Coordinates of C-alpha atoms in Angstrom, one line a residue:
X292 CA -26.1 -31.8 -9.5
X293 CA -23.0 -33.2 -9.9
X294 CA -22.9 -31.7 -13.8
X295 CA -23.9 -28.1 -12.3
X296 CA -20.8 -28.1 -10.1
X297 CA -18.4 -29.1 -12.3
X298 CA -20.1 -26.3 -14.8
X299 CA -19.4 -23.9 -11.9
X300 CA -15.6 -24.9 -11.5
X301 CA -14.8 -25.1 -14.9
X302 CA -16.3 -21.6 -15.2
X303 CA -14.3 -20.1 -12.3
X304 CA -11.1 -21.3 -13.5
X305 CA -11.6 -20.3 -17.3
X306 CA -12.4 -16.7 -16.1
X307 CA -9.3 -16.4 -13.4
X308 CA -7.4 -17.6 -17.1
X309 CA -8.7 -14.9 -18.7
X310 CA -8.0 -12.0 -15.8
X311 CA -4.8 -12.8 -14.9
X312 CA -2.5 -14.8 -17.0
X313 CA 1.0 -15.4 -17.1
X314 CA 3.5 -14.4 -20.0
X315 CA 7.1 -13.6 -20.9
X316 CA 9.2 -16.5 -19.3
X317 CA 12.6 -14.6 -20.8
X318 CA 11.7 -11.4 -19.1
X319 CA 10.9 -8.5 -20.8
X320 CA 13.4 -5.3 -20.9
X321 CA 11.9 -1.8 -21.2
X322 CA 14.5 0.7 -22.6
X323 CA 12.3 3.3 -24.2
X324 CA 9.2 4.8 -23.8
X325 CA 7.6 3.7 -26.2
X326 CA 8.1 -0.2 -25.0
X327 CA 6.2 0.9 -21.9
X328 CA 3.3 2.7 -23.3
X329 CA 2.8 -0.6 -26.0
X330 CA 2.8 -2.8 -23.3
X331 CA -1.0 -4.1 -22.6
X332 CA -1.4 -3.8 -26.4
X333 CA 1.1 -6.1 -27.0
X334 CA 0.6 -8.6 -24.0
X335 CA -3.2 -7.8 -23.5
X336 CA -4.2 -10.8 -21.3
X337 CA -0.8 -10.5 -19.2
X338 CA -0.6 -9.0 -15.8
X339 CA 1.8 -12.0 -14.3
X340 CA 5.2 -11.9 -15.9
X341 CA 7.0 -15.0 -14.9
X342 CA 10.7 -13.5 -15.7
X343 CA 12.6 -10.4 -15.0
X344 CA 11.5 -7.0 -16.0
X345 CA 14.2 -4.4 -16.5
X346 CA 13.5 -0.4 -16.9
X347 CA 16.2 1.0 -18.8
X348 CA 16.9 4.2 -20.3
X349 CA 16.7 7.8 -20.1
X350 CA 14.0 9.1 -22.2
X351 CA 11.4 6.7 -19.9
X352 CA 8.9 9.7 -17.7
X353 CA 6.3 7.3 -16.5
X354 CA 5.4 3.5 -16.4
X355 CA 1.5 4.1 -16.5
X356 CA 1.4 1.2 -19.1
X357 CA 2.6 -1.4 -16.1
X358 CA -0.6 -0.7 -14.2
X359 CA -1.9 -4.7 -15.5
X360 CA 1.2 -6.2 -13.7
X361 CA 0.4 -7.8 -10.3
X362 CA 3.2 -10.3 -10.2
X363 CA 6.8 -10.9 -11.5
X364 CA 8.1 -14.2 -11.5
X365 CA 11.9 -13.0 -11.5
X366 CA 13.6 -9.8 -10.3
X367 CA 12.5 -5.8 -11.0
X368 CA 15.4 -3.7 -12.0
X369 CA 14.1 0.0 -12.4
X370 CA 17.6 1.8 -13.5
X371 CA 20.7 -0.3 -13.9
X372 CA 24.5 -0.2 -12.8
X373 CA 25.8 2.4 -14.7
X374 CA 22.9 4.4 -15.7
X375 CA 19.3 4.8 -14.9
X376 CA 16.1 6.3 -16.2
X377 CA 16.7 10.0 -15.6
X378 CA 13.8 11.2 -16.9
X379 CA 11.7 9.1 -14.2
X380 CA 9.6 11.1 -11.3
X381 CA 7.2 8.4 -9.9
X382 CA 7.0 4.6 -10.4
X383 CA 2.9 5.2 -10.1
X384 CA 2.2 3.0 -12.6
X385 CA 3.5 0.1 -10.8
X386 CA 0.3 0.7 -8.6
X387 CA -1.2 -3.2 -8.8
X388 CA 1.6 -5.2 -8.0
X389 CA 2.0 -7.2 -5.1
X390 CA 4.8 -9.5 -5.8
X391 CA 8.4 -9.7 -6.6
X392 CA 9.6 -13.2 -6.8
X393 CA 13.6 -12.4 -6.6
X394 CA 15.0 -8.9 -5.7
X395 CA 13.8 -5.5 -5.8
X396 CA 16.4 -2.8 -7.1
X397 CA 15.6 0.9 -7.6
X398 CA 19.2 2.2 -8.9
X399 CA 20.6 5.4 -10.3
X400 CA 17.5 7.4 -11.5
X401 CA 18.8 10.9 -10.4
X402 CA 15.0 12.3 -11.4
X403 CA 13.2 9.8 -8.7
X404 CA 11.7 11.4 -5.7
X405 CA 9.3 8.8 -4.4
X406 CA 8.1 5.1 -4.3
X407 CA 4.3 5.9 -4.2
X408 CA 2.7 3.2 -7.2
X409 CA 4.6 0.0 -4.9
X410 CA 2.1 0.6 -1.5
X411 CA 0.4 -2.7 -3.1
X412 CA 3.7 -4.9 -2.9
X413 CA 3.4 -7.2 0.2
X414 CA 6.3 -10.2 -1.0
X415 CA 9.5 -9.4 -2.3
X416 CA 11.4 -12.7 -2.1
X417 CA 14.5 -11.8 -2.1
X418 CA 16.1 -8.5 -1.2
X419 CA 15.3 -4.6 -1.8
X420 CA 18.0 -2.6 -3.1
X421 CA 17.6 1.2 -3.5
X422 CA 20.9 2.6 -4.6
X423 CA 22.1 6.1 -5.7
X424 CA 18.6 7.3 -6.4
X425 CA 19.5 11.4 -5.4
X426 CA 16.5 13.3 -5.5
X427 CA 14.5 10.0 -3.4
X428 CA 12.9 12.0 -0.4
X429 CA 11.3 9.3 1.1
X430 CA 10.2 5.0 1.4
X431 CA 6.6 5.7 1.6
X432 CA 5.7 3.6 -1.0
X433 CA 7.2 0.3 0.3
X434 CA 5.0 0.7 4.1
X435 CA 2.6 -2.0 2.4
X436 CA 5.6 -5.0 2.1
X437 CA 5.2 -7.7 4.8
X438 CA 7.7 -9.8 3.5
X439 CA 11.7 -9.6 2.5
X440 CA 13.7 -12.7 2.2
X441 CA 16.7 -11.4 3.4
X442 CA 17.6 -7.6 3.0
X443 CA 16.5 -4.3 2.7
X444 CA 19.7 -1.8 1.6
X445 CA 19.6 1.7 0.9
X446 CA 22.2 4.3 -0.2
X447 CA 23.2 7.3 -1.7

């Protein structure tokens, strides 16, 4: 009995390993297309990343690669200070993750017009910063967070 139940643990925790495991403790920065689209054939087994994740650059259209990710351990940047990823309509592929350990920023991607892909994200642990994004027409996509450590900001 008692060999059965053990059997059963070990079984259940060797399979959650295999489904959803942890990777890149640096971070990982996407700042072409072509990072994005190589992503689960790179990291195959990794849907938690346990740094930051930056999305840089202006030839990036769509982050349908990022559709394994269900947690990041650090901060999301999608555009940066001084320039963003132009080029980028939806963040759709973002559609599975629930959890942003640090801050949130969506910042200077003039060809964003909606935050449908994030209506899974419940925990973002710090703050939520969505900055200079001009063709943005609405926060849809963030109805399904619960929880912000301490801000929300939002400007033009």
């Amino acid at each position: 009995m008692k060999k059965s139940l053990l059997l059963v643990i070990l079984l259940f925790i060797s399979s959650h390993l295999l489904f959803s495991q942890s990777c890149l403790p640096e971070g990982i920065v996407f700042y072409n297309q072509a990072i994005i689209d190589s992503f689960p054939i790179n990291y195959p087994s990794c849907s938690e990343i346990e740094g930051d994740v930056e999305i840089l650059g202006n030839d990036i259209t769509n982050l349908d690669s990022l559709y394994v990710l269900t947690s990041i351990g650090g901060s999301l940047w999608i555009g940066g200070q001084y320039y963003g990823c132009n080029s980028l309509k939806d963040i759709s592929g973002l559609s599975n993750l629930q959890r942003v350990e640090y801050y949130l920023t969506i910042i200077n991607n003039d060809s964003l017009r909606e935050l449908s892909g994030l209506e899974n994200l419940n925990f973002v642990g710090q703050s939520i910063g969505i900055l200079s994004n001009n063709s943005l027409d609405n926060l849809s996509g963030l109805s399904g967070v619960e929880y912000v450590g301490s801000q929300l900001s939002i400007k033009d």
